[in-house]
Coordinates of C-alpha atoms and ligand atoms in Angstrom, one line a residue:
M4 CA -30.8 -59.3 95.6
I5 CA -30.3 -60.0 99.1
P6 CA -29.2 -57.1 101.3
Y7 CA -26.0 -57.3 103.4
A8 CA -24.4 -59.7 100.9
N9 CA -20.6 -59.6 101.1
V10 CA -18.1 -59.2 98.5
A11 CA -17.7 -62.8 97.8
Q12 CA -21.3 -63.5 97.4
L13 CA -21.9 -60.5 95.1
R14 CA -19.0 -61.7 93.1
S15 CA -20.5 -65.2 92.6
G16 CA -23.9 -63.3 91.9
L17 CA -22.4 -61.2 89.0
D18 CA -20.3 -63.8 87.7
N19 CA -23.4 -66.4 87.4
G20 CA -25.5 -63.7 85.8
E21 CA -28.0 -63.7 88.7
F22 CA -27.8 -59.7 88.2
S23 CA -26.0 -57.2 86.5
A24 CA -23.4 -54.8 88.2
E25 CA -26.0 -51.9 86.9
E26 CA -28.8 -53.9 88.7
L27 CA -26.6 -54.1 91.6
A28 CA -25.6 -50.5 91.6
Y29 CA -29.1 -49.4 91.5
F30 CA -30.2 -51.7 94.3
Y31 CA -27.3 -50.1 96.5
L32 CA -28.4 -46.6 95.5
S33 CA -31.9 -47.3 96.7
R34 CA -30.7 -48.6 100.0
I35 CA -28.5 -45.6 100.3
E36 CA -31.7 -43.3 99.5
A37 CA -33.8 -45.3 102.2
A38 CA -31.3 -44.9 105.0
T39 CA -30.4 -41.2 104.5
D40 CA -31.3 -40.9 108.5
L41 CA -28.1 -42.6 109.2
N42 CA -26.1 -39.8 107.6
C43 CA -23.5 -42.2 106.2
F44 CA -22.6 -40.3 102.9
I45 CA -21.5 -36.9 102.3
T46 CA -21.7 -37.5 98.3
V47 CA -23.6 -39.8 96.3
D48 CA -22.3 -40.3 92.9
Q49 CA -25.3 -41.2 91.1
E50 CA -24.1 -40.5 87.5
G51 CA -20.7 -42.2 88.1
V52 CA -22.0 -45.0 89.7
I53 CA -24.0 -45.9 86.7
A54 CA -21.2 -45.4 84.1
A55 CA -18.6 -47.5 86.3
A56 CA -21.4 -50.2 86.9
K57 CA -22.0 -50.5 82.9
N58 CA -18.3 -50.7 82.3
A59 CA -18.0 -53.4 84.8
D60 CA -20.8 -55.3 83.0
K61 CA -18.9 -55.0 79.7
A62 CA -16.0 -56.5 81.5
I63 CA -18.0 -59.3 82.9
A64 CA -19.4 -60.1 79.4
K65 CA -16.1 -60.4 78.2
K66 CA -14.9 -62.6 81.2
N67 CA -12.3 -60.1 82.0
V68 CA -13.1 -60.1 85.8
G69 CA -11.3 -59.5 88.9
P70 CA -12.2 -59.9 92.4
L71 CA -14.0 -56.5 92.6
T72 CA -15.5 -56.0 89.4
G73 CA -18.7 -54.4 89.6
I74 CA -18.6 -54.4 93.6
P75 CA -20.2 -51.4 95.1
I76 CA -17.9 -49.7 97.4
A77 CA -17.6 -46.2 98.9
H78 CA -14.8 -44.1 100.3
K79 CA -14.1 -42.2 103.3
D80 CA -14.3 -38.7 102.4
L81 CA -10.5 -38.1 102.9
F82 CA -9.6 -40.1 99.9
C83 CA -9.3 -37.5 96.9
T84 CA -11.7 -38.6 94.0
K85 CA -11.1 -37.0 90.9
G86 CA -14.1 -34.7 89.9
L87 CA -16.0 -35.4 93.1
L88 CA -16.1 -33.4 96.5
T89 CA -13.5 -34.2 99.0
S90 CA -14.3 -32.4 102.1
C91 CA -12.7 -34.4 105.0
A92 CA -16.1 -33.6 106.7
S93 CA -14.8 -30.0 107.0
H94 CA -16.4 -26.5 106.1
M95 CA -12.8 -25.8 105.2
L96 CA -12.8 -28.2 102.2
N97 CA -16.5 -28.1 101.2
N98 CA -15.8 -26.6 98.1
F99 CA -13.0 -28.8 97.2
I100 CA -13.3 -30.9 94.1
A101 CA -10.1 -33.0 94.0
P102 CA -8.1 -33.1 90.7
Y103 CA -6.8 -36.3 91.0
D104 CA -7.5 -39.8 92.5
A105 CA -5.9 -41.0 95.6
T106 CA -3.5 -44.2 94.9
V107 CA -6.1 -46.3 97.0
V108 CA -9.1 -44.9 94.9
D109 CA -7.1 -45.3 91.6
R110 CA -6.2 -48.8 92.5
L111 CA -9.6 -49.8 93.3
R112 CA -11.2 -48.3 90.2
K113 CA -8.7 -50.1 88.0
A114 CA -9.8 -53.2 90.0
G115 CA -13.2 -52.6 88.5
A116 CA -14.9 -51.6 92.0
V117 CA -17.9 -49.3 91.6
T118 CA -17.6 -46.1 93.7
L119 CA -20.9 -45.4 95.2
G120 CA -19.8 -42.1 96.8
K121 CA -17.8 -40.6 99.9
T122 CA -18.8 -41.3 103.4
N123 CA -19.1 -39.2 106.3
M124 CA -16.2 -38.8 109.2
D125 CA -15.1 -36.9 112.0
E126 CA -13.6 -33.5 110.5
F127 CA -10.0 -34.2 109.3
A128 CA -10.4 -37.7 110.8
M129 CA -10.0 -36.2 114.4
G130 CA -12.7 -38.0 117.0
S131 CA -13.9 -41.2 117.9
S132 CA -17.5 -40.7 117.6
N133 CA -18.3 -39.2 114.0
E134 CA -19.7 -36.1 115.8
T135 CA -17.1 -33.5 114.8
S136 CA -18.2 -33.6 110.9
F137 CA -19.3 -30.5 109.3
Y138 CA -22.1 -32.5 107.8
G139 CA -23.6 -33.7 111.0
A140 CA -23.4 -36.9 113.0
V141 CA -23.7 -40.3 111.9
K142 CA -26.3 -42.6 113.6
N143 CA -25.2 -46.3 114.5
P144 CA -27.6 -48.5 112.5
W145 CA -27.9 -50.9 115.6
D146 CA -29.3 -48.2 117.8
R147 CA -29.8 -44.7 116.2
T148 CA -29.4 -42.9 119.4
R149 CA -25.8 -44.0 119.5
V150 CA -22.6 -43.2 117.6
P151 CA -21.0 -45.5 115.0
G152 CA -17.5 -44.7 116.3
G153 CA -15.0 -42.5 114.5
S154 CA -13.5 -41.2 112.6
S155 CA -14.4 -43.5 109.7
G156 CA -18.0 -43.6 111.4
G157 CA -19.9 -43.1 107.9
S158 CA -17.8 -46.3 106.4
A159 CA -18.3 -48.5 109.3
A160 CA -22.1 -47.6 109.5
A161 CA -22.5 -47.9 105.7
V162 CA -21.1 -51.4 105.7
A163 CA -23.1 -52.2 108.8
A164 CA -26.4 -51.2 107.2
G165 CA -25.6 -53.0 104.1
L166 CA -25.2 -49.5 102.0
A167 CA -22.0 -50.5 100.5
A168 CA -20.3 -54.1 100.2
A169 CA -17.1 -52.6 101.4
C170 CA -15.6 -49.1 102.3
T171 CA -12.2 -47.7 102.7
G172 CA -11.3 -46.0 106.0
S173 CA -8.2 -44.6 107.5
D174 CA -6.6 -45.1 111.0
T175 CA -4.4 -42.8 112.7
G176 CA -5.0 -43.9 116.2
G177 CA -8.0 -46.3 115.9
S178 CA -10.3 -44.9 113.3
I179 CA -10.9 -48.1 111.2
R180 CA -10.8 -50.5 114.3
Q181 CA -13.0 -48.8 116.7
P182 CA -15.8 -47.8 114.3
A183 CA -15.7 -51.4 113.0
S184 CA -16.1 -52.5 116.6
F185 CA -18.9 -50.1 117.5
C186 CA -20.8 -51.3 114.2
G187 CA -20.2 -55.0 114.2
V188 CA -18.2 -55.0 111.1
T189 CA -14.6 -56.2 110.3
G190 CA -11.7 -53.4 109.9
L191 CA -8.0 -53.7 109.0
K192 CA -5.5 -51.1 109.9
P193 CA -2.6 -52.4 107.7
T194 CA 1.1 -51.9 108.6
Y195 CA 2.2 -48.3 108.4
G196 CA 3.6 -48.1 104.8
R197 CA 1.7 -51.1 103.5
V198 CA -0.9 -49.0 101.7
S199 CA -0.1 -45.5 99.9
R200 CA -0.9 -42.3 101.6
Y201 CA -0.9 -40.5 98.3
G202 CA -4.1 -38.5 97.9
M203 CA -5.2 -39.4 101.5
I204 CA -5.8 -35.9 103.2
A205 CA -3.1 -35.9 105.8
F206 CA -3.9 -35.9 109.6
A207 CA -0.7 -37.1 111.3
S208 CA 1.6 -38.4 108.5
S209 CA 3.8 -40.6 110.5
L210 CA 0.6 -42.6 111.8
D211 CA -2.0 -42.4 108.9
Q212 CA -2.9 -45.7 107.0
G213 CA -5.8 -46.6 104.9
G214 CA -7.5 -49.9 105.0
P215 CA -10.8 -51.7 104.5
L216 CA -14.0 -52.0 106.4
A217 CA -15.9 -55.0 105.2
S218 CA -18.2 -57.7 106.4
T219 CA -15.9 -60.5 106.6
A220 CA -11.8 -60.7 107.2
S221 CA -11.9 -62.6 103.7
D222 CA -13.5 -59.4 101.9
A223 CA -11.2 -57.2 104.1
G224 CA -8.3 -59.1 102.5
T225 CA -9.6 -58.8 99.1
I226 CA -9.8 -55.1 99.3
L227 CA -6.4 -55.1 100.7
N228 CA -4.8 -57.0 97.9
A229 CA -6.3 -54.3 95.5
I230 CA -4.8 -51.4 97.6
E231 CA -1.6 -52.5 98.9
G232 CA 1.9 -52.0 97.4
Y233 CA 4.9 -49.6 96.8
D234 CA 3.8 -46.3 95.6
P235 CA 6.6 -44.1 94.5
N236 CA 4.1 -41.0 95.2
D237 CA 4.3 -41.8 98.9
S238 CA 7.7 -41.3 100.4
T239 CA 7.0 -43.7 103.2
S240 CA 5.5 -46.4 101.3
A241 CA 7.3 -49.8 101.7
I242 CA 8.2 -52.4 99.3
A243 CA 6.6 -55.7 100.6
E244 CA 5.2 -58.7 99.4
A245 CA 1.7 -58.9 98.6
T246 CA -0.4 -60.1 101.6
D247 CA -1.4 -63.7 101.2
C248 CA -4.6 -63.6 103.0
H249 CA -6.5 -66.4 101.5
S250 CA -4.5 -69.3 103.0
V251 CA -5.2 -71.6 105.9
S252 CA -4.1 -70.4 109.4
P253 CA -1.3 -72.3 111.0
A254 CA -1.8 -72.9 114.8
L255 CA -0.6 -70.0 116.3
K256 CA 0.5 -68.6 119.8
I257 CA -1.7 -65.8 120.8
G258 CA -0.4 -63.4 123.4
I259 CA -2.6 -61.8 126.0
P260 CA -1.0 -58.6 127.4
S261 CA -2.2 -58.2 131.0
Q262 CA -2.3 -54.3 130.7
Y263 CA -5.3 -54.3 128.2
W264 CA -7.9 -55.6 130.5
N265 CA -7.9 -53.1 133.2
D266 CA -10.4 -50.6 132.4
L267 CA -12.7 -53.1 130.7
S268 CA -16.4 -53.6 132.0
S269 CA -17.3 -57.2 133.1
S270 CA -19.7 -57.9 130.1
L271 CA -17.0 -57.1 127.6
T272 CA -14.6 -59.1 129.3
K273 CA -16.9 -62.0 129.4
V274 CA -17.5 -61.8 125.4
L275 CA -13.8 -61.5 124.9
E276 CA -13.2 -64.5 127.0
E277 CA -15.6 -66.5 124.9
A278 CA -13.7 -65.3 121.9
R279 CA -10.5 -66.6 123.5
L280 CA -12.3 -70.0 124.1
T281 CA -13.1 -70.3 120.5
L282 CA -9.8 -69.4 119.2
E283 CA -8.5 -72.0 121.6
S284 CA -10.9 -74.7 120.4
L285 CA -9.5 -74.0 116.9
G286 CA -6.0 -75.3 118.1
H287 CA -4.4 -71.9 118.9
Q288 CA -2.4 -71.5 122.1
F289 CA -2.7 -68.7 124.5
V290 CA 0.3 -67.2 126.2
P291 CA 0.7 -64.1 128.5
V292 CA 2.8 -61.1 127.1
E293 CA 3.7 -57.8 128.7
L294 CA 3.5 -54.4 127.1
P295 CA 4.6 -52.3 130.0
H296 CA 4.3 -48.8 128.5
T297 CA 0.6 -49.3 127.3
N298 CA -0.9 -46.6 129.6
A299 CA 1.5 -43.9 128.3
A300 CA 0.3 -44.6 124.8
T301 CA -2.6 -42.3 124.3
A302 CA -1.1 -39.3 125.9
A303 CA 2.1 -39.8 123.7
Y304 CA -0.4 -40.3 120.6
Y305 CA -2.3 -37.0 121.3
V306 CA 0.8 -35.3 121.5
I307 CA 2.6 -36.6 118.3
A308 CA -0.8 -36.6 116.2
G309 CA -1.5 -33.0 117.5
A310 CA 1.9 -31.7 116.5
E311 CA 1.8 -33.3 113.2
A312 CA -1.6 -32.0 112.5
S313 CA -0.6 -28.5 113.4
T314 CA 1.7 -28.6 110.4
N315 CA -0.2 -30.6 107.9
L316 CA -3.1 -28.3 108.6
S317 CA -1.2 -25.1 108.1
R318 CA -1.8 -25.5 104.4
Y319 CA -5.4 -24.5 104.8
D320 CA -4.7 -20.6 104.5
G321 CA -7.8 -19.5 102.4
V322 CA -5.4 -18.6 99.4
R323 CA -4.6 -21.8 97.3
Y324 CA -7.9 -23.8 98.1
G325 CA -10.5 -24.7 100.6
H326 CA -12.8 -21.9 102.4
R327 CA -11.6 -18.2 101.9
A328 CA -13.2 -15.6 104.2
A329 CA -15.7 -13.1 102.3
S330 CA -13.7 -10.2 103.2
A331 CA -10.4 -9.4 104.8
E332 CA -8.4 -6.5 106.0
S333 CA -4.8 -7.8 105.2
L334 CA -3.1 -11.1 104.3
E335 CA -2.8 -11.9 107.8
N336 CA -6.4 -11.4 108.6
L337 CA -7.5 -13.6 105.5
Y338 CA -5.6 -16.5 107.1
Q339 CA -7.0 -15.7 110.5
V340 CA -10.7 -15.2 109.4
S341 CA -10.7 -18.2 107.0
R342 CA -9.2 -20.6 109.4
S343 CA -11.5 -19.4 112.3
E344 CA -14.7 -19.9 109.9
G345 CA -13.3 -23.1 108.2
F346 CA -12.2 -25.4 111.1
G347 CA -14.6 -26.8 113.7
S348 CA -13.7 -26.7 117.5
E349 CA -12.0 -30.0 117.8
V350 CA -9.9 -29.4 114.9
K351 CA -8.8 -26.0 116.4
R352 CA -8.0 -27.7 119.7
R353 CA -5.7 -30.0 117.9
I354 CA -3.9 -27.3 116.1
L355 CA -3.5 -25.3 119.3
T356 CA -2.2 -28.0 121.5
G357 CA 0.0 -29.3 118.7
T358 CA 1.5 -26.0 118.1
Y359 CA 2.1 -25.7 121.9
A360 CA 3.9 -29.2 122.0
L361 CA 6.4 -28.1 119.2
S362 CA 7.0 -24.6 120.4
V363 CA 10.3 -23.3 121.7
G364 CA 10.6 -24.4 125.5
Y365 CA 8.2 -27.0 125.3
Y366 CA 9.2 -29.1 122.5
E367 CA 11.6 -31.3 124.8
A368 CA 8.9 -31.6 127.6
Y369 CA 6.1 -32.8 125.0
Y370 CA 6.9 -33.7 121.5
L371 CA 10.4 -35.2 122.3
K372 CA 9.0 -37.2 125.2
A373 CA 6.4 -38.4 123.4
Q374 CA 8.5 -39.6 120.6
Q375 CA 10.5 -41.4 123.3
I376 CA 7.5 -42.9 124.7
R377 CA 6.8 -44.2 121.1
R378 CA 9.9 -46.0 120.8
L379 CA 9.5 -47.8 124.1
I380 CA 5.9 -48.8 123.1
R381 CA 7.4 -50.1 119.7
Q382 CA 10.1 -52.0 121.5
D383 CA 7.7 -53.5 123.8
F384 CA 5.6 -55.0 120.9
L385 CA 8.9 -56.2 119.4
D386 CA 9.8 -58.2 122.6
A387 CA 6.3 -59.3 122.7
F388 CA 6.3 -60.8 119.3
L389 CA 9.4 -63.1 120.4
E390 CA 6.8 -65.0 122.4
A391 CA 3.5 -64.7 120.4
D392 CA 2.6 -64.6 116.9
V393 CA -0.3 -62.4 117.2
I394 CA -1.8 -60.4 120.2
L395 CA -5.4 -60.4 121.5
T396 CA -6.9 -57.4 122.9
P397 CA -10.1 -55.4 123.1
V398 CA -10.6 -52.7 120.5
A399 CA -12.4 -50.3 122.8
P400 CA -13.4 -50.0 126.5
S401 CA -17.1 -50.1 125.9
T402 CA -19.6 -50.6 123.2
A403 CA -21.1 -47.6 121.1
F404 CA -22.0 -44.8 123.4
K405 CA -24.8 -42.3 123.1
R406 CA -24.6 -39.2 120.9
N407 CA -23.6 -36.1 123.0
E408 CA -22.5 -38.4 125.6
L409 CA -18.8 -37.9 125.4
I410 CA -18.5 -34.8 123.0
E411 CA -18.2 -32.1 125.7
D412 CA -15.4 -33.8 127.4
P413 CA -12.2 -34.1 125.2
I414 CA -10.1 -35.9 127.6
V415 CA -12.7 -38.8 128.2
M416 CA -13.3 -39.1 124.3
Y417 CA -9.4 -39.4 123.9
Q418 CA -9.7 -42.1 126.5
Q419 CA -11.6 -44.2 124.1
D420 CA -8.5 -44.9 122.1
I421 CA -6.7 -46.5 125.0
Y422 CA -6.5 -50.1 123.1
T423 CA -6.0 -48.7 119.5
T424 CA -3.2 -46.1 120.0
P425 CA -0.4 -48.5 121.0
A426 CA -0.6 -50.3 117.6
S427 CA -0.6 -47.1 115.8
L428 CA 2.6 -45.7 117.4
A429 CA 4.2 -48.9 116.6
G430 CA 3.2 -49.0 113.1
L431 CA 1.5 -52.4 113.4
P432 CA -1.4 -54.0 111.5
A433 CA -4.3 -54.6 113.5
L434 CA -7.7 -56.2 112.9
S435 CA -11.1 -55.6 114.4
L436 CA -13.3 -58.4 114.3
P437 CA -16.9 -58.7 115.8
C438 CA -16.9 -61.3 118.5
G439 CA -20.3 -60.8 120.5
F440 CA -22.8 -58.5 121.7
S441 CA -23.3 -56.7 125.1
G442 CA -27.0 -56.0 125.3
Q443 CA -27.9 -54.8 121.8
M444 CA -24.5 -53.6 120.7
P445 CA -21.9 -55.4 118.8
V446 CA -18.3 -55.9 120.5
G447 CA -15.1 -56.2 118.7
M448 CA -12.0 -57.9 119.3
Q449 CA -8.6 -56.9 118.1
L450 CA -6.0 -59.1 116.7
I451 CA -2.4 -57.1 116.4
G452 CA 0.2 -58.7 114.3
P453 CA 3.9 -58.0 113.7
H454 CA 5.1 -55.8 110.9
F455 CA 3.7 -57.0 107.5
G456 CA 1.8 -59.7 109.4
E457 CA -1.5 -58.9 108.0
A458 CA -1.7 -62.5 106.3
S459 CA -1.7 -64.0 109.7
L460 CA -4.4 -61.7 111.1
L461 CA -6.8 -62.1 108.2
N462 CA -6.3 -65.8 107.8
L463 CA -6.9 -66.3 111.6
G464 CA -10.0 -63.9 111.3
R465 CA -11.3 -65.9 108.4
E466 CA -11.0 -69.0 110.3
Y467 CA -12.7 -67.5 113.6
Q468 CA -15.6 -66.2 111.3
N469 CA -16.2 -69.8 109.6
E470 CA -16.6 -70.8 113.2
T471 CA -18.7 -67.9 114.5
D472 CA -21.7 -66.1 113.4
W473 CA -21.2 -62.6 114.8
H474 CA -20.3 -61.0 111.4
V475 CA -23.6 -62.3 109.7
R476 CA -25.8 -60.5 112.3
H477 CA -27.4 -57.3 111.0
P478 CA -29.2 -54.5 112.5
E479 CA -32.9 -54.5 112.1
S480 CA -33.8 -52.5 109.0
G481 CA -37.3 -53.9 108.1
D482 CA -35.9 -55.8 105.0
D483 CA -34.7 -59.1 106.3
Ligands
LIG509 N1 -9.8 -41.2 117.7 C1 -8.5 -40.7 117.4 C2 -8.4 -39.2 117.3 O1 -9.1 -38.5 117.5 C3 -8.2 -41.4 116.2 C4 -8.4 -40.8 115.0 C5 -7.9 -41.3 113.8 O2 -7.6 -42.6 113.8 N2 -8.0 -40.8 112.6 O3 -7.1 -38.8 117.0

């Protein structure tokens, strides 16, 4: 079996009888075992994997096969998985066995995918470096001294290191796209409402969206097709046509917003310029667009996301589920001690600032103002999409930084999200694609589409990947 095979390659290997789903499952389990130093996984479901793989083999024998039958995947540890730990990488939930499957998990199981386990992440998905996890930092497989990005860092690093064919992640302000960029994989944040949030532990409910991290745009489309679609269990789930992400991309007008290039290093600018030339050579036309409120996006995002987090996380009170203090003097003291012990410092910071932004006397100055900015940013994009079919930008201002480099300075860490938060606030789909290297480290580009425009992004991404080989470069691991 070849390491780093993508979903499409594994599909043909399974269908042609080159290997069974069970053999494939053992192969991935052994790769995970050999790469424990990366710390990509919080839970590996040994027994469940083999049982699911055997079922997949039965389905394959009966020729009852879907695109994902027998494909080994892993879920970010904020998707509830029945009978398996769902910790959100927090001490608060390190005893939480979910009683049901998230819709994303359920749909992938029904599609025949084999769940290898649960991937590491920033605690409650708050962070850009995967260093806030209660289970320890994840290492970037391209350079183990560097972060994999966050918060879906375990998922991105697992795909990059060939420990799963694809993974799920979640993106509230960049958490699929930025780790995809840092690890040299393909990540899609779908349109808000495209993918059900049911059973996905909430961070900021008006922004949270699940999506795939995979080796190719084509694989990301295959996963999206399995998880997308209306779900009555999510009140903001959209009724939308399935994404037609396996058709030929028409010639597109690609917008370049001037506001996205100011803080970019010259080596990243050069890589993105080459990506632009490649897309041009494929017949796409570039047009300038303006997104004038871009520089207010990150501030607005941190006010809104913090405010929503402060209310969402109020449910962790030590009474119903999650960590409970061993002893307490009163009910109020039980809440205090359980929450003080259960949450890490970044989560506490978000709860404190979010509560402040919502409190009487400050609500208008912070939360309401941030909502007004959000509206302006959304309008900027709607105007830009009158001129352009999709928009090309960087994903992050740098490649993966070193562990411990930014973690002591939350403001600098938050500024990592300047290129990803605008599309989040506007609820737009955005794809992160590998497009080159700066030194040893991968660089990603971001393609942002109009609402429910995933097909344009994925078809363009596939066309780009047919032309380039950035997505098939792999970190050295001694096995290739
Ligand atoms: N880095 C951002 C934050 O810390 C985004 C996180 C996310 O998208 N879940 O909030």
